[in-house]
Amino acid sequence: MIKLLQSIRHLLEEGEDICLVTVIGQSGSTPRSVGAKMVVRRNGAIIGTIGGGLVEFHAQKLAREVFESGRALHETVEFSGVDAAVTDQMICGGRMEILLELLAADQEDLTELKELIVALQKGHRRFLIKLLDTSGEVGRRMEWCLVNEDSVTIGTLSPPASLFDSLTGEAAKAKQPMSVSVDDRRYFVEPTLLPGTVFLFGAGHVSGSLAQLTSLVGFRTVVLDDRPEFASSERFPRAEQIKVIPSFPQAFEGLEIDRDSYLVILTRGHLHDKTVLEQALKTGAGYIGMIGSRRKRDLIYQELLTKGFSQTDLERVHAPIGLAIGAETPEEIALSIVAELIQVRAGRG
């Protein structure tokens, strides 16, 4: 998301208006989920994707209407019936709501983008709210505002006070954008979806492959090991941070761990794994995973139970780590782990 926002910011700063397409609703089977975005430029070129194929071709045609009229559009795309008969690219059998808005190269839209980008970079939670109401005169954008959990920061919309109750309730916990109905009006609420930070404890072969994949799918990646020759930028060129720690009992010193943190335990031995897991269970991390066999896992669990940890604590741990795809090589194991991380990030783990 942050890369897409930076691309939009660059285009606006260069003086180019763009059409922003956002998936705001779905039912049945669709190629992308709510919150997916795509930019359509005046020349028809696109950045990002809302599913490819005919749906993007349809969005490009609608974008031309937005550029010509200067007005936002709210459309529904069917993935069945006539569309499916015309092409085999739209046979999902679902329905997708899309919102097309014209972002102008002006200070207002640039200010919004800059604040969103800073919030994402610093890990601050914000909500972008849009009023989905086309009963009146529709401008180039829907009425909108950017808020934290209790006050508006910028925007054209003055939301009702009761909407903030939703922001501190269901919407605040959501990992995906959602529609919220308040006082018979429908709002589209997009939380700043923080990219999440993967902490790799151990800098061996699996970590080397995993760090490449986590970066590709949008996670921040931090590598920690007590061996300088392993924890190096040469071995981990895509990692945001590499920490050479004094020892694994001190691995968590200075780390900021929260629900958007993913702790992956891949050290070089049973004792180090246990040491890291014991510390990990005392955090509020959204994901804890440990490599190794079930036998190794059970031995570590028995030791931790004697130290006062409960069975509920241990149920937080994904062990053996990764989805069961029959992985054997470091590269295959890394793939199984990143698949599990994506599953948890999507709220389906």
PDB file of N, CA and C in Angstrom, residues 96-139:
ATOM      1  N   MET A  96     -18.615  -7.286  -7.165  1.00  0.00           N
ATOM      2  CA  MET A  96     -17.627  -6.372  -6.612  1.00  0.00           C
ATOM      3  C   MET A  96     -18.110  -4.933  -6.766  1.00  0.00           C
ATOM      4  N   GLU A  97     -18.092  -4.197  -5.666  1.00  0.00           N
ATOM      5  CA  GLU A  97     -18.404  -2.767  -5.698  1.00  0.00           C
ATOM      6  C   GLU A  97     -17.096  -2.006  -5.829  1.00  0.00           C
ATOM      7  N   ILE A  98     -17.058  -1.067  -6.767  1.00  0.00           N
ATOM      8  CA  ILE A  98     -15.853  -0.257  -6.907  1.00  0.00           C
ATOM      9  C   ILE A  98     -16.211   1.229  -6.859  1.00  0.00           C
ATOM     10  N   LEU A  99     -15.305   1.995  -6.308  1.00  0.00           N
ATOM     11  CA  LEU A  99     -15.448   3.444  -6.229  1.00  0.00           C
ATOM     12  C   LEU A  99     -14.322   4.070  -7.041  1.00  0.00           C
ATOM     13  N   LEU A 100     -14.680   4.954  -7.965  1.00  0.00           N
ATOM     14  CA  LEU A 100     -13.689   5.647  -8.791  1.00  0.00           C
ATOM     15  C   LEU A 100     -13.732   7.127  -8.440  1.00  0.00           C
ATOM     16  N   GLU A 101     -12.582   7.677  -8.048  1.00  0.00           N
ATOM     17  CA  GLU A 101     -12.500   9.071  -7.655  1.00  0.00           C
ATOM     18  C   GLU A 101     -11.363   9.753  -8.396  1.00  0.00           C
ATOM     19  N   LEU A 102     -11.543  11.057  -8.633  1.00  0.00           N
ATOM     20  CA  LEU A 102     -10.520  11.846  -9.314  1.00  0.00           C
ATOM     21  C   LEU A 102      -9.671  12.556  -8.272  1.00  0.00           C
ATOM     22  N   LEU A 103      -8.385  12.174  -8.198  1.00  0.00           N
ATOM     23  CA  LEU A 103      -7.446  12.854  -7.303  1.00  0.00           C
ATOM     24  C   LEU A 103      -6.703  13.906  -8.110  1.00  0.00           C
ATOM     25  N   ALA A 104      -6.756  15.127  -7.612  1.00  0.00           N
ATOM     26  CA  ALA A 104      -6.179  16.248  -8.353  1.00  0.00           C
ATOM     27  C   ALA A 104      -4.808  16.621  -7.803  1.00  0.00           C
ATOM     28  N   ALA A 105      -4.027  17.224  -8.663  1.00  0.00           N
ATOM     29  CA  ALA A 105      -2.690  17.685  -8.261  1.00  0.00           C
ATOM     30  C   ALA A 105      -2.826  18.999  -7.504  1.00  0.00           C
ATOM     31  N   ASP A 106      -3.495  18.929  -6.349  1.00  0.00           N
ATOM     32  CA  ASP A 106      -3.658  20.133  -5.533  1.00  0.00           C
ATOM     33  C   ASP A 106      -3.171  19.853  -4.111  1.00  0.00           C
ATOM     34  N   GLN A 107      -3.113  20.910  -3.310  1.00  0.00           N
ATOM     35  CA  GLN A 107      -2.529  20.800  -1.981  1.00  0.00           C
ATOM     36  C   GLN A 107      -3.350  19.909  -1.059  1.00  0.00           C
ATOM     37  N   GLU A 108      -4.689  19.924  -1.210  1.00  0.00           N
ATOM     38  CA  GLU A 108      -5.543  19.139  -0.328  1.00  0.00           C
ATOM     39  C   GLU A 108      -5.260  17.640  -0.451  1.00  0.00           C
ATOM     40  N   ASP A 109      -5.257  17.152  -1.687  1.00  0.00           N
ATOM     41  CA  ASP A 109      -5.016  15.718  -1.889  1.00  0.00           C
ATOM     42  C   ASP A 109      -3.588  15.333  -1.534  1.00  0.00           C
ATOM     43  N   LEU A 110      -2.633  16.222  -1.799  1.00  0.00           N
ATOM     44  CA  LEU A 110      -1.244  15.939  -1.442  1.00  0.00           C
ATOM     45  C   LEU A 110      -1.062  15.891   0.075  1.00  0.00           C
ATOM     46  N   THR A 111      -1.740  16.773   0.789  1.00  0.00           N
ATOM     47  CA  THR A 111      -1.646  16.770   2.250  1.00  0.00           C
ATOM     48  C   THR A 111      -2.164  15.456   2.823  1.00  0.00           C
ATOM     49  N   GLU A 112      -3.287  14.973   2.283  1.00  0.00           N
ATOM     50  CA  GLU A 112      -3.842  13.696   2.732  1.00  0.00           C
ATOM     51  C   GLU A 112      -2.851  12.555   2.503  1.00  0.00           C
ATOM     52  N   LEU A 113      -2.289  12.492   1.300  1.00  0.00           N
ATOM     53  CA  LEU A 113      -1.352  11.420   0.966  1.00  0.00           C
ATOM     54  C   LEU A 113      -0.124  11.453   1.868  1.00  0.00           C
ATOM     55  N   LYS A 114       0.415  12.651   2.083  1.00  0.00           N
ATOM     56  CA  LYS A 114       1.604  12.770   2.919  1.00  0.00           C
ATOM     57  C   LYS A 114       1.323  12.296   4.335  1.00  0.00           C
ATOM     58  N   GLU A 115       0.144  12.644   4.880  1.00  0.00           N
ATOM     59  CA  GLU A 115      -0.174  12.226   6.245  1.00  0.00           C
ATOM     60  C   GLU A 115      -0.365  10.715   6.329  1.00  0.00           C
ATOM     61  N   LEU A 116      -0.999  10.130   5.308  1.00  0.00           N
ATOM     62  CA  LEU A 116      -1.172   8.670   5.286  1.00  0.00           C
ATOM     63  C   LEU A 116       0.174   7.960   5.207  1.00  0.00           C
ATOM     64  N   ILE A 117       1.068   8.459   4.365  1.00  0.00           N
ATOM     65  CA  ILE A 117       2.385   7.836   4.205  1.00  0.00           C
ATOM     66  C   ILE A 117       3.176   7.912   5.507  1.00  0.00           C
ATOM     67  N   VAL A 118       3.153   9.069   6.167  1.00  0.00           N
ATOM     68  CA  VAL A 118       3.860   9.217   7.443  1.00  0.00           C
ATOM     69  C   VAL A 118       3.277   8.274   8.491  1.00  0.00           C
ATOM     70  N   ALA A 119       1.948   8.159   8.537  1.00  0.00           N
ATOM     71  CA  ALA A 119       1.304   7.269   9.508  1.00  0.00           C
ATOM     72  C   ALA A 119       1.751   5.831   9.301  1.00  0.00           C
ATOM     73  N   LEU A 120       1.813   5.403   8.041  1.00  0.00           N
ATOM     74  CA  LEU A 120       2.250   4.039   7.742  1.00  0.00           C
ATOM     75  C   LEU A 120       3.715   3.832   8.109  1.00  0.00           C
ATOM     76  N   GLN A 121       4.547   4.810   7.775  1.00  0.00           N
ATOM     77  CA  GLN A 121       5.976   4.669   8.050  1.00  0.00           C
ATOM     78  C   GLN A 121       6.261   4.629   9.543  1.00  0.00           C
ATOM     79  N   LYS A 122       5.495   5.394  10.327  1.00  0.00           N
ATOM     80  CA  LYS A 122       5.734   5.460  11.769  1.00  0.00           C
ATOM     81  C   LYS A 122       4.883   4.471  12.561  1.00  0.00           C
ATOM     82  N   GLY A 123       4.019   3.732  11.868  1.00  0.00           N
ATOM     83  CA  GLY A 123       3.196   2.751  12.554  1.00  0.00           C
ATOM     84  C   GLY A 123       2.048   3.359  13.337  1.00  0.00           C
ATOM     85  N   HIS A 124       1.565   4.538  12.920  1.00  0.00           N
ATOM     86  CA  HIS A 124       0.449   5.192  13.597  1.00  0.00           C
ATOM     87  C   HIS A 124      -0.871   4.738  12.973  1.00  0.00           C
ATOM     88  N   ARG A 125      -1.858   4.442  13.815  1.00  0.00           N
ATOM     89  CA  ARG A 125      -3.152   4.007  13.300  1.00  0.00           C
ATOM     90  C   ARG A 125      -4.011   5.225  12.961  1.00  0.00           C
ATOM     91  N   ARG A 126      -4.477   5.273  11.730  1.00  0.00           N
ATOM     92  CA  ARG A 126      -5.390   6.298  11.260  1.00  0.00           C
ATOM     93  C   ARG A 126      -6.549   5.623  10.531  1.00  0.00           C
ATOM     94  N   PHE A 127      -7.648   6.363  10.362  1.00  0.00           N
ATOM     95  CA  PHE A 127      -8.790   5.857   9.613  1.00  0.00           C
ATOM     96  C   PHE A 127      -9.148   6.857   8.524  1.00  0.00           C
ATOM     97  N   LEU A 128      -9.211   6.391   7.280  1.00  0.00           N
ATOM     98  CA  LEU A 128      -9.680   7.208   6.175  1.00  0.00           C
ATOM     99  C   LEU A 128     -11.149   6.858   5.977  1.00  0.00           C
ATOM    100  N   ILE A 129     -12.028   7.844   6.166  1.00  0.00           N
ATOM    101  CA  ILE A 129     -13.468   7.611   6.117  1.00  0.00           C
ATOM    102  C   ILE A 129     -14.059   8.312   4.905  1.00  0.00           C
ATOM    103  N   LYS A 130     -14.899   7.598   4.160  1.00  0.00           N
ATOM    104  CA  LYS A 130     -15.595   8.186   3.019  1.00  0.00           C
ATOM    105  C   LYS A 130     -17.096   7.954   3.168  1.00  0.00           C
ATOM    106  N   LEU A 131     -17.873   8.977   2.867  1.00  0.00           N
ATOM    107  CA  LEU A 131     -19.324   8.870   2.909  1.00  0.00           C
ATOM    108  C   LEU A 131     -19.809   8.330   1.567  1.00  0.00           C
ATOM    109  N   LEU A 132     -20.398   7.127   1.579  1.00  0.00           N
ATOM    110  CA  LEU A 132     -20.859   6.501   0.343  1.00  0.00           C
ATOM    111  C   LEU A 132     -22.302   6.907   0.081  1.00  0.00           C
ATOM    112  N   ASP A 133     -22.470   8.142  -0.329  1.00  0.00           N
ATOM    113  CA  ASP A 133     -23.804   8.694  -0.545  1.00  0.00           C
ATOM    114  C   ASP A 133     -23.816   9.405  -1.885  1.00  0.00           C
ATOM    115  N   THR A 134     -24.554   8.838  -2.854  1.00  0.00           N
ATOM    116  CA  THR A 134     -24.612   9.435  -4.188  1.00  0.00           C
ATOM    117  C   THR A 134     -25.978  10.047  -4.469  1.00  0.00           C
ATOM    118  N   SER A 135     -26.768  10.283  -3.413  1.00  0.00           N
ATOM    119  CA  SER A 135     -28.118  10.827  -3.611  1.00  0.00           C
ATOM    120  C   SER A 135     -28.097  12.294  -4.020  1.00  0.00           C
ATOM    121  N   GLY A 136     -27.041  13.006  -3.611  1.00  0.00           N
ATOM    122  CA  GLY A 136     -26.949  14.422  -3.951  1.00  0.00           C
ATOM    123  C   GLY A 136     -25.947  14.664  -5.066  1.00  0.00           C
ATOM    124  N   GLU A 137     -25.473  15.885  -5.147  1.00  0.00           N
ATOM    125  CA  GLU A 137     -24.472  16.250  -6.148  1.00  0.00           C
ATOM    126  C   GLU A 137     -23.136  15.589  -5.799  1.00  0.00           C
ATOM    127  N   VAL A 138     -22.571  14.861  -6.726  1.00  0.00           N
ATOM    128  CA  VAL A 138     -21.322  14.144  -6.496  1.00  0.00           C
ATOM    129  C   VAL A 138     -20.169  14.931  -7.105  1.00  0.00           C
ATOM    130  N   GLY A 139     -19.149  15.191  -6.313  1.00  0.00           N
ATOM    131  CA  GLY A 139     -17.976  15.883  -6.806  1.00  0.00           C
ATOM    132  C   GLY A 139     -16.947  14.904  -7.325  1.00  0.00           C
TER     133      GLY A 139
END
